[in-house]
Short mmCIF file of C-alpha atoms in Angstrom, two decimals:
data_model
loop_
_atom_site.label_atom_id
_atom_site.label_comp_id
_atom_site.label_asym_id
_atom_site.label_seq_id
_atom_site.Cartn_x
_atom_site.Cartn_y
_atom_site.Cartn_z
CA MET A 1 -0.01 0.02 -0.02
CA ILE A 2 1.04 3.60 -0.70
CA HIS A 3 1.18 5.78 2.35
CA LEU A 4 2.39 9.11 1.16
CA MET A 5 0.28 9.37 -1.93
CA GLN A 6 -0.84 12.84 -2.90
CA ILE A 7 -3.27 13.30 -5.75
CA LYS A 8 -3.28 16.86 -7.36
CA ARG A 9 -5.14 18.45 -10.34
CA ASP A 10 -2.66 18.43 -13.15
CA ASP A 11 -1.81 20.75 -15.96
CA LEU A 12 -0.52 18.00 -18.30
CA ARG A 13 2.71 19.80 -18.84
CA GLY A 14 5.10 17.37 -17.33
CA PRO A 15 7.18 14.77 -19.23
CA GLU A 16 6.31 12.02 -16.80
CA ILE A 17 2.56 12.32 -17.50
CA ALA A 18 3.07 12.38 -21.41
CA ALA A 19 5.18 9.12 -21.09
CA MET A 20 2.28 7.63 -19.00
CA LEU A 21 -0.33 8.47 -21.52
CA GLU A 22 1.71 7.47 -24.36
CA ALA A 23 1.99 4.16 -22.65
CA HIS A 24 -1.87 4.13 -21.89
CA LEU A 25 -2.73 4.67 -25.58
CA LYS A 26 -0.32 1.81 -26.68
CA ASP A 27 -1.83 -0.55 -24.16
CA PHE A 28 -5.19 -0.48 -26.07
CA GLU A 29 -3.56 -1.36 -29.35
CA PRO A 30 -3.62 -5.04 -29.08
CA HIS A 31 -7.14 -5.10 -27.68
CA SER A 32 -9.18 -2.98 -29.95
CA PRO A 33 -8.93 -1.44 -33.31
CA PRO A 34 -8.30 2.12 -33.77
CA GLU A 35 -12.01 3.28 -34.46
CA SER A 36 -12.85 1.54 -30.93
CA ARG A 37 -10.20 3.32 -28.95
CA HIS A 38 -11.69 6.18 -26.96
CA ALA A 39 -8.82 7.47 -24.92
CA LEU A 40 -8.12 11.16 -25.09
CA ASP A 41 -4.55 12.35 -26.24
CA LEU A 42 -2.90 15.45 -24.29
CA ASP A 43 -4.61 18.12 -26.21
CA GLY A 44 -8.06 16.17 -25.53
CA LEU A 45 -7.12 15.98 -21.67
CA ARG A 46 -6.03 19.76 -21.68
CA ARG A 47 -9.88 21.10 -22.62
CA PRO A 48 -11.57 22.97 -20.18
CA GLU A 49 -14.16 20.61 -19.56
CA VAL A 50 -11.55 17.99 -18.53
CA HIS A 51 -10.47 17.72 -14.96
CA PHE A 52 -7.24 15.77 -14.80
CA TYR A 53 -5.68 14.39 -11.68
CA THR A 54 -2.40 12.83 -11.04
CA ALA A 55 -1.36 10.72 -7.92
CA TRP A 56 2.30 11.16 -6.47
CA GLU A 57 4.44 9.71 -4.16
CA ASN A 58 7.54 11.98 -3.59
CA ASN A 59 8.31 12.98 -7.09
CA GLU A 60 7.27 9.69 -8.56
CA LEU A 61 4.00 9.42 -10.62
CA LEU A 62 1.81 6.42 -9.41
CA GLY A 63 -1.23 6.98 -11.74
CA CYS A 64 -3.71 9.41 -13.08
CA GLY A 65 -7.42 9.74 -13.91
CA ALA A 66 -9.90 12.39 -15.27
CA PHE A 67 -13.65 13.19 -15.68
CA LYS A 68 -14.89 15.17 -18.79
CA ARG A 69 -18.12 16.99 -18.52
CA LEU A 70 -20.76 16.19 -20.79
CA ASP A 71 -23.32 18.53 -19.61
CA ASP A 72 -24.16 20.31 -16.46
CA THR A 73 -24.83 17.10 -14.48
CA HIS A 74 -23.30 14.19 -16.33
CA ALA A 75 -19.39 13.41 -16.60
CA GLU A 76 -17.41 10.56 -18.16
CA ILE A 77 -14.52 8.96 -16.59
CA LYS A 78 -11.34 9.17 -18.69
CA SER A 79 -7.61 8.17 -18.79
CA MET A 80 -7.49 6.04 -15.65
CA ARG A 81 -4.07 4.49 -15.44
CA THR A 82 -1.77 3.12 -12.85
CA ASP A 83 1.97 2.91 -13.52
CA PRO A 84 2.58 -0.57 -13.82
CA ASN A 85 5.26 -0.57 -11.10
CA HIS A 86 2.43 0.29 -8.74
CA LEU A 87 -0.35 -1.96 -9.56
CA ARG A 88 -2.28 -3.53 -6.62
CA LYS A 89 -1.35 -0.81 -4.07
CA GLY A 90 -4.46 1.03 -3.98
CA VAL A 91 -3.54 3.67 -6.53
CA ALA A 92 -6.42 3.06 -8.73
CA ARG A 93 -8.81 2.98 -5.84
CA ALA A 94 -7.65 6.38 -4.53
CA ILE A 95 -7.84 8.06 -7.85
CA LEU A 96 -11.33 6.80 -8.56
CA ALA A 97 -12.54 7.86 -5.15
CA HIS A 98 -10.87 11.15 -5.56
CA LEU A 99 -12.62 11.74 -9.03
CA ILE A 100 -15.98 10.75 -7.59
CA GLU A 101 -15.51 13.42 -4.81
CA GLU A 102 -14.45 16.12 -7.09
CA ALA A 103 -17.50 15.33 -9.45
CA ARG A 104 -19.73 15.55 -6.46
CA ALA A 105 -18.04 18.97 -5.50
CA ALA A 106 -18.65 20.28 -9.18
CA GLY A 107 -22.30 19.52 -8.62
CA LEU A 108 -22.54 16.60 -11.22
CA GLN A 109 -25.27 13.89 -10.49
CA ARG A 110 -23.80 11.02 -12.66
CA LEU A 111 -20.49 9.47 -13.74
CA SER A 112 -20.23 7.11 -16.62
CA LEU A 113 -17.48 5.55 -18.24
CA GLU A 114 -16.38 3.56 -21.52
CA THR A 115 -14.22 0.51 -21.09
CA GLY A 116 -13.25 -3.11 -22.89
CA PRO A 117 -15.22 -6.21 -22.43
CA MET A 118 -11.95 -8.49 -22.96
CA ALA A 119 -10.00 -10.06 -20.00
CA HIS A 120 -7.28 -7.47 -20.01
CA PHE A 121 -10.01 -4.89 -18.94
CA ALA A 122 -11.50 -7.16 -16.03
CA PRO A 123 -9.56 -5.74 -13.22
CA ALA A 124 -11.00 -2.42 -14.22
CA ARG A 125 -14.53 -3.34 -14.47
CA ARG A 126 -14.39 -4.86 -11.08
CA LEU A 127 -13.09 -1.87 -9.65
CA TYR A 128 -15.87 0.15 -11.07
CA GLN A 129 -18.29 -2.16 -9.96
CA ALA A 130 -16.74 -1.93 -6.36
CA PHE A 131 -17.43 1.70 -6.53
CA GLY A 132 -21.10 1.17 -7.37
CA PHE A 133 -21.00 1.37 -11.35
CA THR A 134 -23.29 -0.74 -13.09
CA TYR A 135 -23.52 -1.79 -16.78
CA CYS A 136 -25.53 0.51 -18.99
CA GLU A 137 -26.52 1.66 -22.52
CA PRO A 138 -23.86 3.73 -24.66
CA PHE A 139 -24.28 7.25 -23.65
CA GLY A 140 -23.02 10.34 -25.16
CA SER A 141 -21.77 10.11 -28.70
CA TYR A 142 -20.93 6.41 -28.16
CA ARG A 143 -22.72 3.53 -30.13
CA GLU A 144 -22.87 -0.10 -29.63
CA ASP A 145 -19.41 -1.55 -30.14
CA PRO A 146 -18.19 -5.20 -29.60
CA TYR A 147 -15.01 -3.61 -28.19
CA SER A 148 -16.68 -1.38 -25.55
CA VAL A 149 -18.86 -1.83 -22.43
CA PHE A 150 -20.35 1.07 -20.55
CA MET A 151 -20.95 1.54 -16.88
CA THR A 152 -22.70 4.58 -14.86
CA ARG A 153 -23.41 5.60 -11.32
CA ARG A 154 -25.39 8.22 -9.72
CA LEU A 155 -23.68 10.56 -7.21
CA ALA A 156 -25.42 11.34 -4.22
CA ASN A 157 -25.19 15.05 -3.01
#
């Protein structure tokens, strides 16, 4: 377990986050075709409707996560990633809990996400289910896709 983790809003300017996000995008390549990959690049994550956070211990980047406002009440979780050296230490749980609290504080009523149905994404799906996310229909601009599953949860204010 990580003990000195700090989660902060990030401007996506550091080289560590650029490298982590590049690895995040490459991680999808063996699992889904390009048209079924929905991760945002650095420019997409820098948009004003995206709230991007990083988790650090001392000066080491542990992971990241974001939510993108879809409208006044609904946001989508994006770019959840844990550095491979820090898997199973509670990083993703801490980031997801932080995203939920930040979304609540921003007045949002619902968080949704898209992830893969393949075994590679099973740990992520289990994590989301542990936080109360349930499977749902496509939302926003998504359409049915054999490479995607969709999950959502209401936020109690």
